[in-house]
PDB file of C-alpha atoms in Angstrom:
ATOM      1  CA  MET A   1      -8.966  -0.968  27.995  1.00 36.00           C
ATOM      2  CA  ALA A   2      -8.986  -4.613  29.097  1.00 39.00           C
ATOM      3  CA  SER A   3      -8.995  -5.966  25.546  1.00 42.00           C
ATOM      4  CA  PRO A   4      -6.417  -8.668  24.854  1.00 40.00           C
ATOM      5  CA  SER A   5      -4.434  -6.320  22.605  1.00 41.00           C
ATOM      6  CA  SER A   6      -3.863  -3.860  25.456  1.00 39.00           C
ATOM      7  CA  ARG A   7      -1.450  -6.321  26.971  1.00 40.00           C
ATOM      8  CA  LYS A   8       0.860  -6.255  23.950  1.00 41.00           C
ATOM      9  CA  PRO A   9       3.866  -3.925  23.967  1.00 42.00           C
ATOM     10  CA  ARG A  10       3.212  -0.629  22.244  1.00 40.00           C
ATOM     11  CA  ARG A  11       5.215  -1.418  19.123  1.00 41.00           C
ATOM     12  CA  ALA A  12       3.566  -4.781  18.671  1.00 39.00           C
ATOM     13  CA  ARG A  13       0.186  -3.104  18.985  1.00 40.00           C
ATOM     14  CA  ALA A  14       1.107  -0.464  16.428  1.00 41.00           C
ATOM     15  CA  ALA A  15       2.465  -3.103  14.076  1.00 41.00           C
ATOM     16  CA  ALA A  16      -0.557  -5.333  14.556  1.00 40.00           C
ATOM     17  CA  GLY A  17      -2.697  -2.284  13.829  1.00 43.00           C
ATOM     18  CA  ALA A  18      -5.408  -1.963  16.436  1.00 46.00           C
ATOM     19  CA  GLU A  19      -8.852  -1.703  14.829  1.00 52.00           C
ATOM     20  CA  ARG A  20      -7.678  -3.266  11.592  1.00 56.00           C
ATOM     21  CA  PRO A  21     -10.118  -5.706  10.013  1.00 60.00           C
ATOM     22  CA  ALA A  22      -9.370  -9.408  10.036  1.00 75.00           C
ATOM     23  CA  LEU A  23      -7.301 -11.037   7.300  1.00 81.00           C
ATOM     24  CA  PRO A  24      -7.456 -11.311   4.370  1.00 89.00           C
ATOM     25  CA  ARG A  25      -7.705  -7.586   3.991  1.00 91.00           C
ATOM     26  CA  LEU A  26      -7.111  -4.899   1.449  1.00 94.00           C
ATOM     27  CA  TRP A  27      -4.509  -2.219   2.179  1.00 96.00           C
ATOM     28  CA  LEU A  28      -4.845   0.919   0.126  1.00 96.00           C
ATOM     29  CA  ARG A  29      -3.142   4.217  -0.354  1.00 96.00           C
ATOM     30  CA  VAL A  30      -3.974   7.208  -2.504  1.00 96.00           C
ATOM     31  CA  ASP A  31      -1.130   8.683  -4.542  1.00 95.00           C
ATOM     32  CA  LEU A  32      -2.082  12.263  -5.338  1.00 94.00           C
ATOM     33  CA  ALA A  33       1.343  13.314  -6.593  1.00 90.00           C
ATOM     34  CA  ALA A  34       4.905  12.055  -6.417  1.00 85.00           C
ATOM     35  CA  GLU A  35       5.398  13.108  -2.786  1.00 85.00           C
ATOM     36  CA  GLU A  36       1.744  13.403  -1.799  1.00 92.00           C
ATOM     37  CA  GLN A  37       0.270  10.214  -0.468  1.00 95.00           C
ATOM     38  CA  VAL A  38      -2.580   9.446   1.902  1.00 97.00           C
ATOM     39  CA  GLY A  39      -2.618   6.004   3.463  1.00 97.00           C
ATOM     40  CA  PRO A  40      -3.705   4.121   6.569  1.00 97.00           C
ATOM     41  CA  GLY A  41      -0.771   5.402   8.655  1.00 96.00           C
ATOM     42  CA  LYS A  42      -1.553   9.104   8.263  1.00 97.00           C
ATOM     43  CA  ILE A  43      -5.284   8.469   8.629  1.00 98.00           C
ATOM     44  CA  ARG A  44      -4.787   6.483  11.828  1.00 98.00           C
ATOM     45  CA  LEU A  45      -2.579   9.291  13.137  1.00 98.00           C
ATOM     46  CA  LEU A  46      -5.399  11.790  12.473  1.00 98.00           C
ATOM     47  CA  GLU A  47      -7.858   9.556  14.322  1.00 98.00           C
ATOM     48  CA  LEU A  48      -5.510   9.371  17.289  1.00 98.00           C
ATOM     49  CA  ILE A  49      -4.927  13.145  17.259  1.00 97.00           C
ATOM     50  CA  ALA A  50      -8.713  13.578  17.457  1.00 97.00           C
ATOM     51  CA  GLU A  51      -8.799  11.082  20.324  1.00 97.00           C
ATOM     52  CA  HIS A  52      -5.813  12.386  22.318  1.00 95.00           C
ATOM     53  CA  GLY A  53      -5.855  16.085  21.397  1.00 95.00           C
ATOM     54  CA  SER A  54      -2.108  15.989  20.863  1.00 94.00           C
ATOM     55  CA  ILE A  55       0.281  15.116  18.054  1.00 94.00           C
ATOM     56  CA  SER A  56       2.873  13.667  20.419  1.00 93.00           C
ATOM     57  CA  ALA A  57       0.337  11.479  22.260  1.00 95.00           C
ATOM     58  CA  ALA A  58      -1.067  10.274  18.939  1.00 96.00           C
ATOM     59  CA  GLY A  59       2.430   9.479  17.685  1.00 96.00           C
ATOM     60  CA  ARG A  60       3.260   7.650  20.918  1.00 96.00           C
ATOM     61  CA  ALA A  61       0.116   5.528  20.547  1.00 97.00           C
ATOM     62  CA  MET A  62       1.486   4.417  17.167  1.00 97.00           C
ATOM     63  CA  GLY A  63       5.006   3.867  18.462  1.00 97.00           C
ATOM     64  CA  MET A  64       6.483   6.780  16.518  1.00 96.00           C
ATOM     65  CA  SER A  65       8.563   9.761  17.565  1.00 94.00           C
ATOM     66  CA  TYR A  66       7.062  13.229  17.922  1.00 92.00           C
ATOM     67  CA  ARG A  67       9.225  14.322  15.002  1.00 94.00           C
ATOM     68  CA  ARG A  68       7.895  11.582  12.743  1.00 96.00           C
ATOM     69  CA  ALA A  69       4.279  12.289  13.737  1.00 96.00           C
ATOM     70  CA  TRP A  70       4.806  16.021  13.195  1.00 95.00           C
ATOM     71  CA  LEU A  71       6.316  15.405   9.730  1.00 96.00           C
ATOM     72  CA  LEU A  72       3.325  13.272   8.719  1.00 97.00           C
ATOM     73  CA  VAL A  73       0.924  15.996   9.858  1.00 96.00           C
ATOM     74  CA  GLU A  74       2.990  18.625   8.018  1.00 95.00           C
ATOM     75  CA  SER A  75       2.915  16.497   4.894  1.00 95.00           C
ATOM     76  CA  LEU A  76      -0.899  16.336   5.016  1.00 96.00           C
ATOM     77  CA  ASN A  77      -1.198  20.048   5.799  1.00 94.00           C
ATOM     78  CA  SER A  78       1.021  20.929   2.850  1.00 94.00           C
ATOM     79  CA  THR A  79      -0.815  18.629   0.424  1.00 95.00           C
ATOM     80  CA  PHE A  80      -4.295  20.074   0.726  1.00 97.00           C
ATOM     81  CA  ARG A  81      -5.745  23.537   0.391  1.00 97.00           C
ATOM     82  CA  ASP A  82      -7.108  23.331   3.956  1.00 97.00           C
ATOM     83  CA  PRO A  83      -5.080  22.063   6.904  1.00 97.00           C
ATOM     84  CA  ALA A  84      -6.131  18.738   8.424  1.00 98.00           C
ATOM     85  CA  VAL A  85      -4.759  19.552  11.886  1.00 97.00           C
ATOM     86  CA  THR A  86      -4.495  22.799  13.848  1.00 95.00           C
ATOM     87  CA  THR A  87      -2.258  23.262  16.866  1.00 92.00           C
ATOM     88  CA  GLN A  88      -2.599  25.615  19.823  1.00 84.00           C
ATOM     89  CA  HIS A  89       0.580  27.038  21.282  1.00 75.00           C
ATOM     90  CA  GLY A  90       0.387  27.960  24.958  1.00 59.00           C
ATOM     91  CA  GLY A  91      -2.928  28.347  26.774  1.00 54.00           C
ATOM     92  CA  PRO A  92      -4.374  25.892  29.282  1.00 54.00           C
ATOM     93  CA  ARG A  93      -3.731  22.941  26.926  1.00 50.00           C
ATOM     94  CA  GLY A  94      -0.441  24.187  25.504  1.00 53.00           C
ATOM     95  CA  GLY A  95       0.724  22.126  22.576  1.00 69.00           C
ATOM     96  CA  GLY A  96      -2.734  20.686  21.953  1.00 91.00           C
ATOM     97  CA  ALA A  97      -3.840  19.698  18.467  1.00 95.00           C
ATOM     98  CA  GLU A  98      -7.173  18.967  16.875  1.00 96.00           C
ATOM     99  CA  LEU A  99      -8.618  18.043  13.528  1.00 97.00           C
ATOM    100  CA  THR A 100     -10.197  20.678  11.340  1.00 97.00           C
ATOM    101  CA  ASP A 101     -13.487  20.070   9.525  1.00 98.00           C
ATOM    102  CA  PHE A 102     -11.375  19.120   6.519  1.00 98.00           C
ATOM    103  CA  GLY A 103      -9.308  16.714   8.642  1.00 98.00           C
ATOM    104  CA  ARG A 104     -12.449  14.976   9.867  1.00 98.00           C
ATOM    105  CA  ASP A 105     -13.780  14.788   6.292  1.00 98.00           C
ATOM    106  CA  LEU A 106     -10.483  13.311   5.147  1.00 98.00           C
ATOM    107  CA  VAL A 107     -10.640  10.546   7.772  1.00 98.00           C
ATOM    108  CA  ARG A 108     -14.272   9.740   6.936  1.00 98.00           C
ATOM    109  CA  ARG A 109     -13.546   9.748   3.216  1.00 98.00           C
ATOM    110  CA  PHE A 110     -10.535   7.463   3.503  1.00 98.00           C
ATOM    111  CA  ARG A 111     -12.401   4.972   5.696  1.00 98.00           C
ATOM    112  CA  SER A 112     -15.290   5.047   3.192  1.00 98.00           C
ATOM    113  CA  MET A 113     -12.833   4.378   0.377  1.00 98.00           C
ATOM    114  CA  GLU A 114     -11.429   1.382   2.226  1.00 97.00           C
ATOM    115  CA  LEU A 115     -14.909  -0.062   2.720  1.00 97.00           C
ATOM    116  CA  ALA A 116     -15.986   0.599  -0.878  1.00 97.00           C
ATOM    117  CA  ALA A 117     -12.785  -0.871  -2.325  1.00 97.00           C
ATOM    118  CA  ALA A 118     -12.942  -3.927  -0.057  1.00 96.00           C
ATOM    119  CA  ALA A 119     -16.560  -4.540  -1.068  1.00 96.00           C
ATOM    120  CA  ALA A 120     -15.654  -4.199  -4.755  1.00 97.00           C
ATOM    121  CA  VAL A 121     -12.956  -6.882  -4.508  1.00 97.00           C
ATOM    122  CA  ALA A 122     -14.520  -9.118  -1.839  1.00 95.00           C
ATOM    123  CA  GLU A 123     -14.882 -12.097  -4.173  1.00 96.00           C
ATOM    124  CA  HIS A 124     -11.263 -11.794  -5.290  1.00 96.00           C
ATOM    125  CA  LEU A 125     -10.049 -11.591  -1.680  1.00 95.00           C
ATOM    126  CA  LEU A 126     -11.939 -14.774  -0.838  1.00 94.00           C
ATOM    127  CA  ALA A 127     -10.589 -16.559  -3.900  1.00 96.00           C
ATOM    128  CA  LEU A 128      -7.018 -15.578  -2.994  1.00 96.00           C
ATOM    129  CA  ASP A 129      -7.545 -16.722   0.567  1.00 94.00           C
ATOM    130  CA  ARG A 130      -8.844 -20.089  -0.697  1.00 95.00           C
ATOM    131  CA  SER A 131      -5.722 -20.446  -2.878  1.00 96.00           C
ATOM    132  CA  ARG A 132      -3.426 -20.200   0.124  1.00 95.00           C
ATOM    133  CA  LYS A 133      -1.457 -23.146   1.405  1.00 92.00           C
ATOM    134  CA  PRO A 134      -3.462 -24.946   4.114  1.00 86.00           C
TER     135      PRO A 134
ATOM    136  CA  MET B   1      14.002  -0.082 -26.515  1.00 36.00           C
ATOM    137  CA  ALA B   2      14.077   3.476 -27.890  1.00 39.00           C
ATOM    138  CA  SER B   3      11.212   4.699 -25.711  1.00 42.00           C
ATOM    139  CA  PRO B   4      11.926   7.909 -23.794  1.00 41.00           C
ATOM    140  CA  SER B   5      11.939   6.032 -20.493  1.00 41.00           C
ATOM    141  CA  SER B   6      14.825   3.819 -21.626  1.00 40.00           C
ATOM    142  CA  ARG B   7      17.147   6.796 -21.244  1.00 40.00           C
ATOM    143  CA  LYS B   8      16.458   7.140 -17.524  1.00 41.00           C
ATOM    144  CA  PRO B   9      18.747   5.388 -15.054  1.00 42.00           C
ATOM    145  CA  ARG B  10      17.423   2.004 -14.073  1.00 40.00           C
ATOM    146  CA  ARG B  11      16.430   2.978 -10.531  1.00 41.00           C
ATOM    147  CA  ALA B  12      14.623   6.075 -11.678  1.00 39.00           C
ATOM    148  CA  ARG B  13      12.693   3.957 -14.157  1.00 40.00           C
ATOM    149  CA  ALA B  14      11.718   1.467 -11.475  1.00 41.00           C
ATOM    150  CA  ALA B  15      10.721   4.259  -9.112  1.00 41.00           C
ATOM    151  CA  ALA B  16       8.696   6.001 -11.776  1.00 40.00           C
ATOM    152  CA  GLY B  17       6.934   2.683 -12.350  1.00 43.00           C
ATOM    153  CA  ALA B  18       6.534   2.126 -16.056  1.00 46.00           C
ATOM    154  CA  GLU B  19       2.935   1.379 -17.058  1.00 52.00           C
ATOM    155  CA  ARG B  20       1.470   2.937 -13.934  1.00 56.00           C
ATOM    156  CA  PRO B  21      -1.778   4.838 -14.442  1.00 60.00           C
ATOM    157  CA  ALA B  22      -1.803   8.618 -14.150  1.00 75.00           C
ATOM    158  CA  LEU B  23      -2.266  10.398 -10.831  1.00 81.00           C
ATOM    159  CA  PRO B  24      -4.332  10.485  -8.691  1.00 89.00           C
ATOM    160  CA  ARG B  25      -4.264   6.750  -8.385  1.00 91.00           C
ATOM    161  CA  LEU B  26      -5.101   4.051  -5.929  1.00 95.00           C
ATOM    162  CA  TRP B  27      -2.315   1.784  -4.685  1.00 96.00           C
ATOM    163  CA  LEU B  28      -3.455  -1.462  -3.176  1.00 96.00           C
ATOM    164  CA  ARG B  29      -2.041  -4.525  -1.559  1.00 96.00           C
ATOM    165  CA  VAL B  30      -3.657  -7.712  -0.297  1.00 96.00           C
ATOM    166  CA  ASP B  31      -2.620  -8.885   3.164  1.00 95.00           C
ATOM    167  CA  LEU B  32      -3.363 -12.588   3.340  1.00 94.00           C
ATOM    168  CA  ALA B  33      -1.452 -13.218   6.546  1.00 90.00           C
ATOM    169  CA  ALA B  34       1.199 -11.485   8.634  1.00 85.00           C
ATOM    170  CA  GLU B  35       4.032 -12.302   6.213  1.00 85.00           C
ATOM    171  CA  GLU B  36       1.948 -13.040   3.136  1.00 92.00           C
ATOM    172  CA  GLN B  37       1.260 -10.012   1.005  1.00 95.00           C
ATOM    173  CA  VAL B  38       0.524  -9.524  -2.656  1.00 97.00           C
ATOM    174  CA  GLY B  39       1.034  -6.044  -4.047  1.00 97.00           C
ATOM    175  CA  PRO B  40       1.958  -4.176  -7.222  1.00 97.00           C
ATOM    176  CA  GLY B  41       5.672  -4.957  -6.873  1.00 96.00           C
ATOM    177  CA  LYS B  42       5.324  -8.739  -6.901  1.00 98.00           C
ATOM    178  CA  ILE B  43       2.654  -8.595  -9.590  1.00 98.00           C
ATOM    179  CA  ARG B  44       4.826  -6.402 -11.816  1.00 98.00           C
ATOM    180  CA  LEU B  45       7.699  -8.832 -11.265  1.00 98.00           C
ATOM    181  CA  LEU B  46       5.476 -11.707 -12.438  1.00 98.00           C
ATOM    182  CA  GLU B  47       4.496  -9.740 -15.540  1.00 98.00           C
ATOM    183  CA  LEU B  48       8.164  -9.101 -16.316  1.00 98.00           C
ATOM    184  CA  ILE B  49       9.077 -12.758 -15.731  1.00 97.00           C
ATOM    185  CA  ALA B  50       6.398 -13.686 -18.289  1.00 97.00           C
ATOM    186  CA  GLU B  51       7.851 -11.081 -20.660  1.00 97.00           C
ATOM    187  CA  HIS B  52      11.553 -11.894 -20.210  1.00 95.00           C
ATOM    188  CA  GLY B  53      11.402 -15.607 -19.348  1.00 95.00           C
ATOM    189  CA  SER B  54      13.890 -15.039 -16.549  1.00 94.00           C
ATOM    190  CA  ILE B  55      13.785 -13.973 -12.908  1.00 94.00           C
ATOM    191  CA  SER B  56      17.075 -12.106 -13.132  1.00 93.00           C
ATOM    192  CA  ALA B  57      16.061 -10.184 -16.269  1.00 95.00           C
ATOM    193  CA  ALA B  58      12.698  -9.333 -14.685  1.00 96.00           C
ATOM    194  CA  GLY B  59      14.436  -8.137 -11.529  1.00 96.00           C
ATOM    195  CA  ARG B  60      16.895  -6.075 -13.565  1.00 96.00           C
ATOM    196  CA  ALA B  61      13.999  -4.401 -15.384  1.00 97.00           C
ATOM    197  CA  MET B  62      12.725  -3.283 -11.960  1.00 97.00           C
ATOM    198  CA  GLY B  63      16.144  -2.213 -10.708  1.00 97.00           C
ATOM    199  CA  MET B  64      16.399  -5.008  -8.143  1.00 96.00           C
ATOM    200  CA  SER B  65      19.050  -7.627  -7.481  1.00 94.00           C
ATOM    201  CA  TYR B  66      18.591 -11.236  -8.541  1.00 92.00           C
ATOM    202  CA  ARG B  67      18.491 -12.186  -4.879  1.00 94.00           C
ATOM    203  CA  ARG B  68      15.689  -9.743  -4.133  1.00 96.00           C
ATOM    204  CA  ALA B  69      13.673 -10.877  -7.167  1.00 96.00           C
ATOM    205  CA  TRP B  70      14.219 -14.506  -6.238  1.00 95.00           C
ATOM    206  CA  LEU B  71      13.067 -13.880  -2.653  1.00 96.00           C
ATOM    207  CA  LEU B  72       9.873 -12.214  -3.895  1.00 97.00           C
ATOM    208  CA  VAL B  73       9.149 -15.169  -6.172  1.00 96.00           C
ATOM    209  CA  GLU B  74       9.868 -17.577  -3.318  1.00 95.00           C
ATOM    210  CA  SER B  75       7.528 -15.631  -1.067  1.00 95.00           C
ATOM    211  CA  LEU B  76       4.709 -15.975  -3.612  1.00 96.00           C
ATOM    212  CA  ASN B  77       5.466 -19.636  -4.218  1.00 95.00           C
ATOM    213  CA  SER B  78       5.370 -20.379  -0.495  1.00 94.00           C
ATOM    214  CA  THR B  79       2.129 -18.450   0.071  1.00 95.00           C
ATOM    215  CA  PHE B  80      -0.113 -20.321  -2.328  1.00 97.00           C
ATOM    216  CA  ARG B  81      -0.962 -23.971  -2.811  1.00 97.00           C
ATOM    217  CA  ASP B  82       0.247 -23.776  -6.430  1.00 97.00           C
ATOM    218  CA  PRO B  83       3.503 -22.094  -7.458  1.00 97.00           C
ATOM    219  CA  ALA B  84       3.236 -18.883  -9.468  1.00 98.00           C
ATOM    220  CA  VAL B  85       6.601 -19.330 -11.202  1.00 97.00           C
ATOM    221  CA  THR B  86       8.484 -22.415 -12.370  1.00 95.00           C
ATOM    222  CA  THR B  87      12.171 -22.427 -13.212  1.00 92.00           C
ATOM    223  CA  GLN B  88      14.119 -24.654 -15.575  1.00 84.00           C
ATOM    224  CA  HIS B  89      17.643 -25.595 -14.587  1.00 75.00           C
ATOM    225  CA  GLY B  90      19.983 -26.381 -17.479  1.00 59.00           C
ATOM    226  CA  GLY B  91      18.682 -27.146 -20.958  1.00 53.00           C
ATOM    227  CA  PRO B  92      18.849 -24.817 -23.942  1.00 54.00           C
ATOM    228  CA  ARG B  93      17.447 -21.900 -21.891  1.00 50.00           C
ATOM    229  CA  GLY B  94      19.228 -22.710 -18.642  1.00 53.00           C
ATOM    230  CA  GLY B  95      17.951 -20.643 -15.736  1.00 68.00           C
ATOM    231  CA  GLY B  96      14.760 -19.696 -17.544  1.00 91.00           C
ATOM    232  CA  ALA B  97      11.543 -19.048 -15.645  1.00 95.00           C
ATOM    233  CA  GLU B  98       7.905 -18.838 -16.597  1.00 96.00           C
ATOM    234  CA  LEU B  99       4.536 -18.270 -15.006  1.00 97.00           C
ATOM    235  CA  THR B 100       2.293 -21.196 -14.217  1.00 97.00           C
ATOM    236  CA  ASP B 101      -1.430 -21.117 -14.964  1.00 98.00           C
ATOM    237  CA  PHE B 102      -1.884 -20.046 -11.364  1.00 98.00           C
ATOM    238  CA  GLY B 103       0.714 -17.289 -11.775  1.00 98.00           C
ATOM    239  CA  ARG B 104      -1.108 -15.934 -14.820  1.00 98.00           C
ATOM    240  CA  ASP B 105      -4.432 -16.096 -12.948  1.00 98.00           C
ATOM    241  CA  LEU B 106      -2.853 -14.241 -10.032  1.00 98.00           C
ATOM    242  CA  VAL B 107      -1.672 -11.403 -12.275  1.00 98.00           C
ATOM    243  CA  ARG B 108      -5.059 -11.134 -14.008  1.00 98.00           C
ATOM    244  CA  ARG B 109      -6.884 -11.226 -10.689  1.00 98.00           C
ATOM    245  CA  PHE B 110      -4.730  -8.542  -9.090  1.00 98.00           C
ATOM    246  CA  ARG B 111      -5.055  -6.222 -12.094  1.00 98.00           C
ATOM    247  CA  SER B 112      -8.837  -6.805 -12.019  1.00 98.00           C
ATOM    248  CA  MET B 113      -8.881  -5.951  -8.316  1.00 98.00           C
ATOM    249  CA  GLU B 114      -7.022  -2.707  -8.982  1.00 97.00           C
ATOM    250  CA  LEU B 115      -9.526  -1.719 -11.662  1.00 97.00           C
ATOM    251  CA  ALA B 116     -12.563  -2.691  -9.553  1.00 97.00           C
ATOM    252  CA  ALA B 117     -11.264  -0.882  -6.480  1.00 97.00           C
ATOM    253  CA  ALA B 118     -10.331   2.234  -8.464  1.00 96.00           C
ATOM    254  CA  ALA B 119     -13.805   2.309 -10.037  1.00 96.00           C
ATOM    255  CA  ALA B 120     -15.437   1.918  -6.611  1.00 97.00           C
ATOM    256  CA  VAL B 121     -13.597   4.948  -5.199  1.00 97.00           C
ATOM    257  CA  ALA B 122     -13.365   7.078  -8.347  1.00 95.00           C
ATOM    258  CA  GLU B 123     -15.532   9.880  -6.937  1.00 96.00           C
ATOM    259  CA  HIS B 124     -13.479  10.002  -3.744  1.00 96.00           C
ATOM    260  CA  LEU B 125     -10.233  10.140  -5.724  1.00 95.00           C
ATOM    261  CA  LEU B 126     -11.536  13.078  -7.733  1.00 95.00           C
ATOM    262  CA  ALA B 127     -12.715  14.871  -4.605  1.00 96.00           C
ATOM    263  CA  LEU B 128      -9.299  14.422  -2.968  1.00 96.00           C
ATOM    264  CA  ASP B 129      -7.594  15.664  -6.092  1.00 94.00           C
ATOM    265  CA  ARG B 130      -9.825  18.743  -6.120  1.00 95.00           C
ATOM    266  CA  SER B 131      -8.909  19.420  -2.461  1.00 96.00           C
ATOM    267  CA  ARG B 132      -5.201  19.625  -3.257  1.00 95.00           C
ATOM    268  CA  LYS B 133      -3.297  22.872  -3.115  1.00 92.00           C
ATOM    269  CA  PRO B 134      -3.320  24.512  -6.537  1.00 86.00           C
TER     270      PRO B 134
END
């Protein structure tokens, strides 16, 4: 945890997007229906839920409120046939959350899509970068 | 101008995004630097400037103010070595605007990127669509 980015305030880190590839980069989102979208924000939240075992901790790591994080999880869980996240009420880790098999598949699939799309447009990205003002 | 969509309020039309492909679809944006992004909104604005010969008319067609449209054009023009849009002050078509060669290339390139990226992730898009709630 001694990386340079760990010294930035939480919001700056969230905005800078820890683990994001260097610029220029492709940002993509899948629109499944009018109100059903899957993008880097929800996917990063799932990754952080897997890491922290908690929706609130994952939200905090992205600089968002518990309510916002919970709404994003609810939106994913209501989009797909299978839930992406399950929560445990009470018990030794009361309030804990974890990804389902489907949730893990969704994260892997989205990250694969990002890589495949970036590879498909790599030449274009380079050309755009070369067209930038010095 | 008698197409069905012309009866919708302007904002609804802009939100519905005329000419957008059917769902599920991939939405992509290129991040060139922190404040330098090229996405479907700016590209659509360029296409409408080419069509209408005017920044304000293009903005209106997307339900945005002249100021907002002008700021988006300025943002593109300040990102790249060559301007994407040139404007003519005065003259028979006072206030007119048109795309430069670079602006036309930018539109073509972005639309090519969308097609290439969508083709690269087509199987994933279908799989996500099949995972949706019936």
